[in-house]
Amino acid sequence: MSAQADSRSVRNALTATSVIIPVRDDPRIVACVESVDEDVEIVICLNDASPEVRHSVSALPGKAVVTEIPDANLGAAYNAAIDAATGRYLLFMDSDCVFAPGTIRALATRALTDPVVKGRVQFTSTGSRLSRWIEKSRSFQIADHVNAYSPPLIYDREIVHRIGGYHYSDLIHWEEDREFDFRLQLAGIQVAYLPDAIVRHAPQQGFSDLRSGFRYGLGEGIGQELGLFITPALRWRLANDAGSVLEKARRRGIGPAVYRVAWLTAYHLGTLYHTLADPYRVRTRYPATAARVKVRHGVPGHTTKLNSVHRQALRAAHLRQGRRIEPQRDENRPEYELQEGQ
């Protein structure tokens, strides 16, 4: 490919890219949008947005597309933004992150040859001891693993027919990207990793991060009841959590390990709260065929890697709900077909 043709291809990729940013009450949305350094479509989805955020978004320069849903629901916010977006390549970003220079171009360029591409989150801290613990804990839990979590994640919207016919579940308010990642694995679609395509995450405070853990636990509870997540045995869950804490202590230190205990407690309280109270009132909207998928050994939260037993069980759950998700050979991209044992 000539340099001129290659440059034209990159321009075409950027023209076909839509940056999707859900926001509720985060004033950092302004800095996030200001970090966009390419001429791409920006789609902002307000989900139960605060008056301050509404004002900030309305005052943004440029021509961002703004859509809205009434609830704080990331899965539904992503879907609404996707419906409003015109781009083929969908780049998902969080309002509390900023793009490093060149990241958007790198991700869009790689999307020309790989259907799903993940960059790297670079967590930061304020310098306080707790903030450093959170930064180290989050880096180990999220940034050090390759998966389809966002941000930053870009994918070709044309893969949707291969992953069950939908982008994200409207019912899973949190951990929607975990469920998306599982379907990619069922479809045999690998995630290409660009570690130099970086977004910088704003420093996390203890309460806000623990609140996030609680919300992720709510999403876990919903996903298990829908049969879109594995419901593991309690003994495995306890052993996995203990192993996670010990590994955190070995690799990151005692402080991050102690914080990991607090985060896991918040997470499991979220799952328990959903089980007892159904705070989002989602159970009445479950399909009649929804049922827990019980497997003795679960899926570690930080890896998302499904084994052959998980895949078989989740495929069966999707099939009960009318969705067949199987690896398909793509003659143009044969390297994305996974073997069942992987």
Tab-separated table of C-alpha atoms in Angstrom:
chain	number	residue	atom	x	y	z
A	1	MET	CA	0.000	0.000	0.000
A	2	SER	CA	1.407	3.374	-0.979
A	3	ALA	CA	1.905	6.119	1.594
A	4	GLN	CA	-0.755	8.221	-0.154
A	5	ALA	CA	-3.266	5.361	-0.148
A	6	ASP	CA	-2.427	4.548	3.468
A	7	SER	CA	-2.973	8.174	4.494
A	8	ARG	CA	-6.288	8.181	2.662
A	9	SER	CA	-7.344	4.988	4.475
A	10	VAL	CA	-6.583	6.551	7.854
A	11	ARG	CA	-8.583	9.653	6.968
A	12	ASN	CA	-11.474	7.456	5.907
A	13	ALA	CA	-11.265	5.540	9.187
A	14	LEU	CA	-11.382	8.762	11.211
A	15	THR	CA	-14.323	10.033	9.169
A	16	ALA	CA	-16.123	6.765	9.939
A	17	THR	CA	-15.388	6.918	13.698
A	18	SER	CA	-17.879	8.023	16.347
A	19	VAL	CA	-16.611	8.715	19.877
A	20	ILE	CA	-19.319	7.735	22.367
A	21	ILE	CA	-19.339	9.288	25.842
A	22	PRO	CA	-22.101	8.626	28.398
A	23	VAL	CA	-22.356	11.147	31.222
A	24	ARG	CA	-24.583	11.694	34.221
A	25	ASP	CA	-23.135	14.108	36.772
A	26	ASP	CA	-19.454	14.370	35.875
A	27	PRO	CA	-18.195	17.914	35.112
A	28	ARG	CA	-15.021	16.380	33.679
A	29	ILE	CA	-16.997	15.755	30.486
A	30	VAL	CA	-15.633	19.115	29.287
A	31	ALA	CA	-11.994	18.050	29.604
A	32	CYS	CA	-12.842	14.707	28.013
A	33	VAL	CA	-14.329	16.333	24.919
A	34	GLU	CA	-11.505	18.867	24.743
A	35	SER	CA	-8.997	16.003	24.559
A	36	VAL	CA	-10.476	14.754	21.267
A	37	ASP	CA	-7.700	15.646	18.817
A	38	GLU	CA	-9.188	14.376	15.560
A	39	ASP	CA	-12.091	15.451	13.369
A	40	VAL	CA	-14.428	12.659	14.452
A	41	GLU	CA	-18.081	12.551	15.373
A	42	ILE	CA	-18.684	12.962	19.112
A	43	VAL	CA	-21.871	11.485	20.547
A	44	ILE	CA	-22.755	12.324	24.155
A	45	CYS	CA	-25.521	10.421	25.912
A	46	LEU	CA	-27.011	12.134	28.944
A	47	ASN	CA	-28.371	9.510	31.336
A	48	ASP	CA	-30.332	11.052	34.198
A	49	ALA	CA	-28.019	14.045	33.776
A	50	SER	CA	-27.594	16.738	36.410
A	51	PRO	CA	-28.419	20.386	35.572
A	52	GLU	CA	-24.718	21.261	35.792
A	53	VAL	CA	-23.785	18.629	33.227
A	54	ARG	CA	-26.616	19.696	30.937
A	55	HIS	CA	-25.308	23.243	31.030
A	56	SER	CA	-21.710	22.140	30.441
A	57	VAL	CA	-22.666	19.966	27.485
A	58	SER	CA	-24.832	22.679	25.931
A	59	ALA	CA	-21.898	25.120	26.180
A	60	LEU	CA	-19.406	22.810	24.470
A	61	PRO	CA	-17.950	24.221	21.267
A	62	GLY	CA	-18.309	22.223	18.090
A	63	LYS	CA	-21.101	20.020	16.892
A	64	ALA	CA	-21.372	17.137	19.324
A	65	VAL	CA	-24.430	14.963	18.856
A	66	VAL	CA	-26.379	14.825	22.128
A	67	THR	CA	-28.924	12.150	22.942
A	68	GLU	CA	-30.623	11.348	26.231
A	69	ILE	CA	-32.231	8.622	28.304
A	70	PRO	CA	-34.057	9.188	31.607
A	71	ASP	CA	-32.201	6.599	33.702
A	72	ALA	CA	-28.646	6.114	34.969
A	73	ASN	CA	-28.056	3.016	32.866
A	74	LEU	CA	-24.761	2.547	31.025
A	75	GLY	CA	-25.978	-0.295	28.816
A	76	ALA	CA	-28.988	1.702	27.658
A	77	ALA	CA	-26.874	4.867	27.315
A	78	TYR	CA	-24.430	3.073	25.031
A	79	ASN	CA	-27.277	1.745	22.892
A	80	ALA	CA	-28.916	5.160	22.598
A	81	ALA	CA	-25.614	6.709	21.567
A	82	ILE	CA	-24.986	3.939	19.039
A	83	ASP	CA	-28.412	4.594	17.519
A	84	ALA	CA	-27.555	8.288	17.211
A	85	ALA	CA	-24.039	7.693	15.856
A	86	THR	CA	-23.367	7.624	12.123
A	87	GLY	CA	-19.887	6.090	12.265
A	88	ARG	CA	-19.057	2.515	11.412
A	89	TYR	CA	-16.342	2.434	14.084
A	90	LEU	CA	-17.612	3.037	17.615
A	91	LEU	CA	-15.045	4.340	20.115
A	92	PHE	CA	-16.209	4.205	23.737
A	93	MET	CA	-14.893	6.694	26.260
A	94	ASP	CA	-15.645	7.642	29.877
A	95	SER	CA	-16.336	11.204	30.951
A	96	ASP	CA	-13.663	11.028	33.694
A	97	CYS	CA	-10.874	10.187	31.228
A	98	VAL	CA	-8.955	12.133	28.608
A	99	PHE	CA	-7.330	10.941	25.401
A	100	ALA	CA	-3.570	11.077	25.146
A	101	PRO	CA	-2.451	12.727	21.879
A	102	GLY	CA	-2.595	10.310	18.967
A	103	THR	CA	-4.761	7.702	20.709
A	104	ILE	CA	-7.871	8.226	18.591
A	105	ARG	CA	-5.867	8.031	15.360
A	106	ALA	CA	-4.075	4.880	16.505
A	107	LEU	CA	-7.306	3.120	17.478
A	108	ALA	CA	-9.175	4.131	14.317
A	109	THR	CA	-6.258	3.024	12.139
A	110	ARG	CA	-6.080	-0.395	13.800
A	111	ALA	CA	-9.864	-0.778	13.429
A	112	LEU	CA	-9.342	-0.983	9.671
A	113	THR	CA	-7.843	-4.451	10.118
A	114	ASP	CA	-9.123	-5.654	13.521
A	115	PRO	CA	-12.844	-5.711	14.399
A	116	VAL	CA	-12.293	-4.962	18.104
A	117	VAL	CA	-9.387	-2.929	19.471
A	118	LYS	CA	-8.567	-2.046	23.076
A	119	GLY	CA	-6.223	0.686	24.259
A	120	ARG	CA	-4.849	1.131	27.764
A	121	VAL	CA	-6.192	3.028	30.751
A	122	GLN	CA	-3.527	4.910	32.647
A	123	PHE	CA	-4.780	5.486	36.169
A	124	THR	CA	-3.507	8.478	38.114
A	125	SER	CA	-3.471	9.544	41.744
A	126	THR	CA	-3.547	12.753	43.748
A	127	GLY	CA	-0.457	11.738	45.687
A	128	SER	CA	-2.273	10.824	48.892
A	129	ARG	CA	-1.711	7.355	50.289
A	130	LEU	CA	-5.289	6.217	49.665
A	131	SER	CA	-5.273	7.622	46.148
A	132	ARG	CA	-2.053	5.746	45.379
A	133	TRP	CA	-3.565	2.536	46.730
A	134	ILE	CA	-6.596	2.981	44.500
A	135	GLU	CA	-4.403	3.729	41.479
A	136	LYS	CA	-2.346	0.569	42.041
A	137	SER	CA	-5.438	-1.528	42.734
A	138	ARG	CA	-7.302	-0.327	39.643
A	139	SER	CA	-4.244	-0.749	37.425
A	140	PHE	CA	-3.899	-4.362	38.517
A	141	GLN	CA	-7.605	-5.049	38.218
A	142	ILE	CA	-8.313	-3.366	34.886
A	143	ALA	CA	-5.353	-1.856	33.066
A	144	ASP	CA	-3.085	-4.898	33.255
A	145	HIS	CA	-5.475	-7.197	31.353
A	146	VAL	CA	-6.698	-7.390	27.759
A	147	ASN	CA	-10.459	-7.486	27.417
A	148	ALA	CA	-13.321	-5.562	25.816
A	149	TYR	CA	-13.883	-3.238	28.748
A	150	SER	CA	-14.150	0.444	27.973
A	151	PRO	CA	-12.488	2.853	27.814
A	152	PRO	CA	-10.791	2.980	25.417
A	153	LEU	CA	-12.483	0.464	23.139
A	154	ILE	CA	-13.262	0.722	19.438
A	155	TYR	CA	-15.124	-1.824	17.369
A	156	ASP	CA	-16.702	-2.232	13.970
A	157	ARG	CA	-20.464	-2.047	14.440
A	158	GLU	CA	-20.906	-4.611	11.659
A	159	ILE	CA	-19.903	-7.411	14.034
A	160	VAL	CA	-23.213	-7.096	15.874
A	161	HIS	CA	-24.882	-9.864	13.888
A	162	ARG	CA	-22.143	-12.214	15.073
A	163	ILE	CA	-22.621	-11.458	18.783
A	164	GLY	CA	-26.321	-12.076	19.225
A	165	GLY	CA	-27.786	-9.142	17.307
A	166	TYR	CA	-27.367	-6.475	19.995
A	167	HIS	CA	-24.602	-4.196	21.194
A	168	TYR	CA	-25.220	-3.942	24.950
A	169	SER	CA	-27.940	-5.205	27.257
A	170	ASP	CA	-30.394	-2.500	28.323
A	171	LEU	CA	-31.065	-4.506	31.479
A	172	ILE	CA	-27.480	-4.628	32.738
A	173	HIS	CA	-27.002	-1.122	34.115
A	174	TRP	CA	-23.366	-1.747	35.101
A	175	GLU	CA	-20.813	-4.297	33.886
A	176	GLU	CA	-22.412	-4.055	30.455
A	177	ASP	CA	-18.962	-4.295	28.854
A	178	ARG	CA	-18.231	-7.534	30.723
A	179	GLU	CA	-21.271	-9.118	29.118
A	180	PHE	CA	-20.170	-7.716	25.736
A	181	ASP	CA	-16.735	-9.274	26.248
A	182	PHE	CA	-18.290	-12.677	26.923
A	183	ARG	CA	-20.233	-12.580	23.654
A	184	LEU	CA	-17.103	-11.672	21.723
A	185	GLN	CA	-15.467	-14.797	23.108
A	186	LEU	CA	-18.482	-16.932	22.198
A	187	ALA	CA	-18.292	-15.564	18.655
A	188	GLY	CA	-14.552	-16.233	18.428
A	189	ILE	CA	-13.621	-12.567	18.009
A	190	GLN	CA	-10.328	-11.598	19.592
A	191	VAL	CA	-9.538	-8.202	21.053
A	192	ALA	CA	-6.477	-6.536	19.528
A	193	TYR	CA	-4.441	-4.658	22.121
A	194	LEU	CA	-2.703	-1.319	21.584
A	195	PRO	CA	-0.877	-0.541	24.837
A	196	ASP	CA	0.388	2.776	23.473
A	197	ALA	CA	-3.148	4.019	22.759
A	198	ILE	CA	-3.689	5.603	26.154
A	199	VAL	CA	-6.491	7.350	27.978
A	200	ARG	CA	-5.709	8.920	31.334
A	201	HIS	CA	-8.174	8.290	34.134
A	202	ALA	CA	-8.776	11.057	36.665
A	203	PRO	CA	-7.672	10.272	40.233
A	204	GLN	CA	-10.228	8.242	42.143
A	205	GLN	CA	-11.392	9.026	45.644
A	206	GLY	CA	-12.193	6.218	48.056
A	207	PHE	CA	-15.930	6.726	48.327
A	208	SER	CA	-16.540	7.243	44.613
A	209	ASP	CA	-14.544	4.158	43.667
A	210	LEU	CA	-16.268	2.007	46.285
A	211	ARG	CA	-19.589	3.297	44.965
A	212	SER	CA	-18.488	2.110	41.531
A	213	GLY	CA	-17.684	-1.292	43.016
A	214	PHE	CA	-21.158	-1.442	44.552
A	215	ARG	CA	-22.731	-0.592	41.205
A	216	TYR	CA	-20.684	-3.213	39.402
A	217	GLY	CA	-22.002	-5.689	41.943
A	218	LEU	CA	-25.545	-4.671	41.025
A	219	GLY	CA	-24.725	-5.384	37.383
A	220	GLU	CA	-23.244	-8.745	38.335
A	221	GLY	CA	-26.453	-9.677	40.110
A	222	ILE	CA	-28.590	-8.748	37.109
A	223	GLY	CA	-26.309	-10.557	34.676
A	224	GLN	CA	-26.385	-13.740	36.747
A	225	GLU	CA	-30.177	-13.757	36.917
A	226	LEU	CA	-30.421	-13.188	33.167
A	227	GLY	CA	-28.112	-16.117	32.496
A	228	LEU	CA	-25.629	-13.830	30.745
A	229	PHE	CA	-23.024	-14.255	33.506
A	230	ILE	CA	-21.870	-17.415	35.227
A	231	THR	CA	-23.173	-18.002	38.764
A	232	PRO	CA	-20.292	-19.796	40.522
A	233	ALA	CA	-20.270	-21.852	43.687
A	234	LEU	CA	-19.831	-19.828	46.876
A	235	ARG	CA	-16.675	-21.756	47.776
A	236	TRP	CA	-15.090	-20.795	44.457
A	237	ARG	CA	-16.073	-17.148	44.932
A	238	LEU	CA	-14.464	-16.990	48.365
A	239	ALA	CA	-11.303	-18.741	47.164
A	240	ASN	CA	-11.080	-16.495	44.104
A	241	ASP	CA	-11.449	-13.332	46.179
A	242	ALA	CA	-8.805	-14.525	48.632
A	243	GLY	CA	-6.461	-15.303	45.764
A	244	SER	CA	-7.091	-11.874	44.251
A	245	VAL	CA	-6.216	-10.142	47.507
A	246	LEU	CA	-3.069	-12.223	47.999
A	247	GLU	CA	-1.935	-11.597	44.446
A	248	LYS	CA	-2.569	-7.886	44.893
A	249	ALA	CA	-0.440	-7.921	48.053
A	250	ARG	CA	2.372	-9.769	46.288
A	251	ARG	CA	2.446	-7.547	43.214
A	252	ARG	CA	1.265	-4.170	44.508
A	253	GLY	CA	1.754	-4.138	48.259
A	254	ILE	CA	-0.254	-4.435	51.471
A	255	GLY	CA	-2.091	-1.114	51.114
A	256	PRO	CA	-3.661	-1.910	47.714
A	257	ALA	CA	-4.506	-5.399	48.998
A	258	VAL	CA	-6.369	-3.952	51.985
A	259	TYR	CA	-8.219	-1.605	49.659
A	260	ARG	CA	-9.060	-4.583	47.440
A	261	VAL	CA	-10.830	-6.194	50.406
A	262	ALA	CA	-12.938	-3.050	50.856
A	263	TRP	CA	-13.729	-2.918	47.135
A	264	LEU	CA	-14.756	-6.576	46.980
A	265	THR	CA	-16.983	-6.050	50.017
A	266	ALA	CA	-18.741	-3.172	48.248
A	267	TYR	CA	-19.062	-5.296	45.121
A	268	HIS	CA	-20.702	-8.238	46.870
A	269	LEU	CA	-22.982	-5.923	48.835
A	270	GLY	CA	-24.168	-4.563	45.498
A	271	THR	CA	-24.984	-8.053	44.251
A	272	LEU	CA	-26.759	-8.865	47.512
A	273	TYR	CA	-28.725	-5.614	47.377
A	274	HIS	CA	-29.950	-6.401	43.891
A	275	THR	CA	-30.964	-9.901	44.972
A	276	LEU	CA	-32.977	-8.555	47.902
A	277	ALA	CA	-34.409	-5.327	46.494
A	278	ASP	CA	-34.144	-5.252	42.674
A	279	PRO	CA	-33.524	-1.467	42.874
A	280	TYR	CA	-33.693	-0.911	39.110
A	281	ARG	CA	-36.934	-2.901	38.804
A	282	VAL	CA	-35.554	-5.029	36.010
A	283	ARG	CA	-36.955	-8.437	36.929
A	284	THR	CA	-40.339	-7.717	35.353
A	285	ARG	CA	-38.501	-7.162	32.048
A	286	TYR	CA	-36.506	-10.387	32.069
A	287	PRO	CA	-37.330	-12.745	29.186
A	288	ALA	CA	-39.326	-15.765	30.257
A	289	THR	CA	-36.391	-18.009	29.350
A	290	ALA	CA	-33.899	-16.188	31.606
A	291	ALA	CA	-32.321	-18.484	34.188
A	292	ARG	CA	-29.100	-18.666	36.156
A	293	VAL	CA	-26.161	-20.483	34.578
A	294	LYS	CA	-24.576	-22.344	37.475
A	295	VAL	CA	-21.016	-23.556	37.020
A	296	ARG	CA	-18.849	-24.601	39.934
A	297	HIS	CA	-15.852	-22.533	38.854
A	298	GLY	CA	-16.638	-18.953	37.880
A	299	VAL	CA	-14.919	-16.326	35.739
A	300	PRO	CA	-12.360	-14.113	37.517
A	301	GLY	CA	-13.444	-10.494	37.262
A	302	HIS	CA	-10.066	-9.188	36.195
A	303	THR	CA	-9.459	-11.618	33.323
A	304	THR	CA	-12.957	-12.331	31.884
A	305	LYS	CA	-11.471	-15.432	30.245
A	306	LEU	CA	-14.087	-18.103	29.563
A	307	ASN	CA	-13.092	-21.748	29.549
A	308	SER	CA	-14.817	-24.397	27.422
A	309	VAL	CA	-17.348	-25.200	30.173
A	310	HIS	CA	-18.292	-21.538	30.533
A	311	ARG	CA	-18.682	-21.164	26.785
A	312	GLN	CA	-20.898	-24.185	26.445
A	313	ALA	CA	-23.112	-23.046	29.313
A	314	LEU	CA	-23.433	-19.448	28.098
A	315	ARG	CA	-24.101	-20.518	24.513
A	316	ALA	CA	-26.930	-22.699	25.766
A	317	ALA	CA	-28.335	-19.775	27.792
A	318	HIS	CA	-28.292	-17.509	24.743
A	319	LEU	CA	-29.853	-20.224	22.610
A	320	ARG	CA	-32.740	-20.555	25.089
A	321	GLN	CA	-33.341	-16.855	24.534
A	322	GLY	CA	-33.323	-17.222	20.758
A	323	ARG	CA	-29.700	-16.251	20.016
A	324	ARG	CA	-27.179	-18.581	18.426
A	325	ILE	CA	-23.621	-17.316	18.990
A	326	GLU	CA	-20.947	-19.496	17.433
A	327	PRO	CA	-17.467	-18.861	16.035
A	328	GLN	CA	-17.649	-18.114	12.319
A	329	ARG	CA	-14.830	-18.376	9.838
A	330	ASP	CA	-14.142	-15.003	8.270
A	331	GLU	CA	-12.229	-15.543	5.050
A	332	ASN	CA	-10.918	-11.997	5.172
A	333	ARG	CA	-9.862	-12.221	8.808
A	334	PRO	CA	-9.236	-15.905	9.602
A	335	GLU	CA	-7.020	-15.059	12.579
A	336	TYR	CA	-10.074	-14.011	14.606
A	337	GLU	CA	-11.518	-17.501	14.809
A	338	LEU	CA	-10.728	-19.102	18.159
A	339	GLN	CA	-10.615	-22.766	18.903
A	340	GLU	CA	-13.055	-24.020	21.496
A	341	GLY	CA	-10.299	-25.097	23.854
A	342	GLN	CA	-8.698	-21.651	24.008
